[in-house]
Amino acid sequence: MKTPFVLTASAALILDLVAAANDTDSQPRFALSNTSQPSGEAYSPPFYPSPWMDPNAPGWEQAYAQAKQFVAGLTLLEKVNLTTGVGWMGEKCVGNVGTVPRLGMRSLCMQDGPLGLRFNDYNSAFDVGLTAAASWSRALWQARGAALGAEAKGKGVDVLLGPVAGPIGRNANGGRNVEGFGPDPVLAGQALSETVIGIQNAGTIACAKHFLLNEQEHFRQVGEANGYGYPISEALSSNVDDKTIHEMYGWPFQDAVKAGVGSVMCSYNQVNNSYACQNSKLINGLLKEEYGFQGFVMSDWQAQHTGAASAVAGLDMTMPGDTLFNTGASYFGSNLTLAVLNGTVPEWRVDDMVMRIMAAFFKVGKTIDSLVETNFDSWTTQDYGFVQAAVNENWEKVNYQVDVRADHANHIREAGAKGTVILKNTGILPLKKPKFLTVVGEDAGGNPAGPNGCGDRGCDDGTLAMEWGSGTTNFPYLITPDQALSAQAIQDGTRYESILSNYDITETQALVGQPDNIAIVFANSDSGEGYISVDGNEGDRNNLTVWKNADTLIKSVAAVNNKVVLVIHSTGPVIVKDYAAHPNISAILWAGAPGQESGNSLVDILYGKQSPGRSPFTWGPSLESYGTEVMMKPNNGNGAPQDDFTEGLFIDYRHFDKVAPNSKSPNAPTYEFGFGLGWSTFKFSGLNVQKNNVGTLNAPTGKTIAAPVLGAPISKNLKDYGFPKNIRRIKEFIYPYLNSVTSGKEASNDANYGQTAKEFLPAGATDGSPQSRSPASGEPGGNRQLYDIVYTVTAIITNTGKVMDDVVPQLYISHGGPNDPPKVLRGFDRIERVAPGQSVIFKADITRRDISNWDTATQQWVVTKFPKTVYVGSSSRNLPLKARLR
Ligand SMILES: *[C@@H]1O[C@H](CO)[C@@H](O)[C@H](O)[C@H]1NC(C)=O
Ligand SMILES: *[C@@H]1O[C@H](CO)[C@@H](O)[C@H](O)[C@H]1NC(C)=O
Ligand SMILES: *[C@@H]1O[C@H](CO)[C@@H](O)[C@H](O)[C@H]1NC(C)=O
Ligand SMILES: *[C@@H]1O[C@H](CO)[C@@H](O)[C@H](O)[C@H]1NC(C)=O
Ligand SMILES: *[C@@H]1O[C@H](CO)[C@@H](O)[C@H](O)[C@H]1NC(C)=O
Ligand SMILES: *[C@@H]1O[C@H](CO)[C@@H](O)[C@H](O)[C@H]1NC(C)=O
Ligand SMILES: *[C@@H]1O[C@H](CO)[C@@H](O)[C@H](O)[C@H]1NC(C)=O
Ligand SMILES: *[C@@H]1O[C@H](CO)[C@@H](O)[C@H](O)[C@H]1NC(C)=O
């Protein structure tokens, strides 16, 4: 998503021309047949028709019935209204659809984002996804979701645009990895689904995003790339094989579907040279058919490129509704009304779009009569503003300053602490009333312009507590490390001084070189969304080193002080190899990006008041060591950059386990995935594997129902769809009505109108007859038998140290095949407050899905004949227990 103020006029203009010339329905971007593909380029196979909702989908039965009753009473224009955004800055939220005034239904409000409410006030600023992931705590994830969902509901937000599992983090320097839960699909999938459950239990629709393979910011959008001087004409294509999509990138979304997620956002990029928001293989084939997704797919902001083509490929809602921001034109709106009237898009497809939207609405417990009015405005911080801020229409009171924070600060503080990872500790931590503490580095202090001083947090000034871009919020306050540490020091009678700069090296050395001093040095590395560039980092990070002279600062401090604690705030891994080996650096902490309670969370860890987390990614010795990195220069002339994911499943620890299997290997990780020190020591023993007989996996039989067409037969007469006489048309606003009731071509205002005749749509696209089922499909989450518990694994964990501590047991499986990663995470738990001497039992259920591989030939999950092994331990490289799975 973007904001208008950073799109330069020229970038916007280029965007317009490209769209006018290329983004029409007459040139559908999905592959119609392989003959239409430039030879040799990756190609996305068609999957049609778009699956319609299943009235008996577990968890959705009641929502389906409620939706059906509602949708059957709607007119075509009302249905179209619910599928179409009113245009960028056309209402109070970052996205709003049309209303149904006849039935008293206000506009549904979509608002960013994954760590709290964007463009808001009196809201909480939560920890980023990656910090949440580092807690490895399902309970905290669900609590975070519940708090996020409650804040959204209280503000009158209906769909919260999060959580994120795409990007998953294929590239260590990817700008938005931090919004998600790290590059392991099981960890990410569990965090994604627990967050979804939390958000939706609170009465808000969650939106799992971005679907799919949006693994870098560079070249995700043509206009944005052109603005940076890359003259590409199409967005980047992520070219990924079927097995990798199933076993890696799609996996977390499958979990979210199983958890009942109400909406999914399709992404900006292309996949196999077909835009994600009109990629029938991805939306129809994978998400709706195979995963059994019953909710609705909305486009990322301006990620829709066609009308009829995207409709039949499975897109259900266009956001923010206009073709490009503020064009006043839409691929849906009037065009969707027309497409139904002229027979291009079947009525059942529009009915299914609206059914999905309304079923998600009812599923989370919403009712038309009990909706909270939207009580804030994204476009002004003042009480009064224009409701249609794009065109200065309808001045009224728009902001009510509703305080929705409740006691969420407690959760944020706890999550920030439990998501802080101690990478190194020679015994200096926990701190105990130190005599003299110094804190150095800009990252310990505040932004001189205030915590919200940079729009969408687009700068790296002061302490880093969230990334930049649309996935941000305004801080209600920000506790800096300097504030919290000085408060603790004063309470303890500790002498305390801080220098909140990375450049005053002489003064800093003079201070930290004094006797009896523990020096905490702060450094950071920031990233974010591609529409903002900070210090030449166009969303993605140019490097994995710390920013703003911090390396020099750290080395200068460690040269004169042998009790150095290094604290890193970052949006992903940074290179800490030298610091890991430095004798004077006694401790290294990764504090992620912890949100508003940053300093308090850190104090809770530094002083041992809470147990820390485990790293949700690998700390490689260099950017190159990861094997994959962001494509920084287009590689296909002016055409779509072609990003071939040739590494397949081998990202992050899967890659390191393959190329650097032991700690002596040249590119061995400095700290491995799953690693983190605690306050105590634990012994793992007593591995036990119990096998359950679950029988064979059966593909679903029988057929779906025919696509329902709901409500009374509609008139096909254009005259019944004109603008009502009594409506005052607002400029740029997107309506469902027709501009002309005499000519479809005039109404569409599309020179190519009429050329998207039925024969141009792919075979089967309009077929509403009962369909047979894909082998791996079944219900939300896929075939129910995938979740059969094949093994139950237990292990005994004993606290062998002197203090109470949390332990994070991890279970990995080797699938045993020659091309399989050496091991993959399949289970974990965070067991809290284990007393010294106490033993606890770690229990993990291993499902059929956990031990299966995706078989491309049969399009089914299969358990291969290769011998499978289970490992249990404390990190991906410390696995003392193992057993064969027989
Ligand atoms: C439209 O797409 C074609 C083929 O991809 C390309 O050659 C042409 O330059 C594009 N037009 C514009 C205006 O970008
Ligand atoms: C299309 O692809 C299929 C499968 O790869 C192949 O058998 C067929 O020959 C191709 N058709 C054309 C026209 O290239
Ligand atoms: C992309 O192409 C690969 C290689 O042909 C294929 O395995 C995969 O299923 C395709 N995926 C999509 C979404 O088109
Ligand atoms: C569609 O939504 C707009 C904007 O809220 C509203 O003015 C209009 O009355 C709605 N149209 C119908 C047919 O309900
Ligand atoms: C219909 O869609 C086309 C692009 O396919 C666009 O140029 C046109 O402006 C749209 N019409 C309306 C009324 O929004
Ligand atoms: C890495 O990027 C940051 C941010 O742009 C910059 O401050 C730092 O100097 C760069 N590091 C190197 C080694 O170039
Ligand atoms: C460690 O710090 C001491 C001062 O306490 C200094 O003399 C020594 O050179 C430092 N060691 C390194 C490797 O920088
Ligand atoms: C039907 O309407 C759509 C939307 O305006 C248009 O793209 C398409 O070309 C039209 N098809 C026919 C056959 O008129």
Coordinates of N, CA and C and ligand atoms in Angstrom, one line a residue, residues 25 308 331 334-336 338-340 342-344 744 748 750 752-758, ligand 8:
D25 N -8.9 -5.1 -20.3 CA -9.4 -6.5 -20.3 C -9.1 -7.2 -21.6
A308 N -12.7 -8.2 -16.0 CA -13.3 -9.5 -16.1 C -12.2 -10.6 -15.9
Y331 N -11.8 -1.0 -12.5 CA -11.9 -2.3 -13.2 C -13.2 -3.0 -12.8
S334 N -18.7 0.3 -12.2 CA -19.6 0.2 -13.5 C -19.1 -0.9 -14.4
N335 N -17.8 -1.1 -14.5 CA -17.3 -2.2 -15.4 C -17.8 -3.6 -15.0
L336 N -17.9 -3.8 -13.7 CA -18.4 -5.1 -13.2 C -19.9 -5.3 -13.5
L338 N -21.5 -3.8 -15.9 CA -21.6 -4.0 -17.4 C -21.2 -5.5 -17.7
A339 N -20.1 -5.9 -17.1 CA -19.6 -7.3 -17.5 C -20.6 -8.3 -17.2
V340 N -21.4 -8.1 -16.1 CA -22.5 -9.1 -15.9 C -23.6 -8.9 -16.9
N342 N -23.5 -7.7 -19.9 CA -23.2 -8.2 -21.3 C -22.8 -9.6 -21.3
G343 N -22.8 -10.3 -20.2 CA -22.6 -11.8 -20.2 C -21.2 -12.2 -20.1
T344 N -20.3 -11.3 -19.9 CA -18.8 -11.7 -19.8 C -18.5 -12.4 -18.5
G744 N -23.0 0.3 -23.9 CA -22.1 -0.3 -23.0 C -20.7 0.3 -23.2
S748 N -18.6 2.1 -20.3 CA -17.3 1.6 -19.8 C -16.2 2.6 -20.0
D750 N -14.2 2.5 -22.3 CA -13.0 1.7 -22.6 C -13.0 1.4 -24.1
N752 N -11.5 -0.6 -25.8 CA -11.5 -2.0 -26.2 C -12.7 -2.7 -25.8
Y753 N -13.8 -1.9 -25.4 CA -15.0 -2.5 -24.9 C -15.5 -3.5 -26.0
G754 N -16.0 -4.6 -25.6 CA -16.6 -5.6 -26.5 C -15.6 -6.6 -27.0
Q755 N -14.4 -6.3 -26.8 CA -13.3 -7.2 -27.3 C -13.1 -8.4 -26.3
T756 N -13.5 -8.2 -25.0 CA -13.4 -9.3 -24.1 C -14.7 -10.1 -24.2
A757 N -14.9 -10.6 -25.3 CA -16.1 -11.5 -25.5 C -15.8 -12.8 -24.8
K758 N -16.8 -13.6 -24.6 CA -16.6 -14.8 -23.9 C -15.4 -15.6 -24.4
Ligands
LIG8 C1 -18.5 -6.4 -21.1 O1 -18.1 -5.4 -20.2 C2 -16.8 -5.4 -19.8 C3 -16.6 -4.4 -18.7 O2 -16.8 -3.1 -19.2 C4 -15.9 -5.2 -21.0 O3 -14.6 -5.3 -20.6 C5 -16.2 -6.3 -22.0 O4 -15.4 -6.0 -23.2 C6 -17.6 -6.3 -22.4 N1 -17.8 -7.5 -23.2 C7 -18.7 -7.5 -24.2 C8 -18.9 -8.8 -24.9 O5 -19.4 -6.5 -24.5

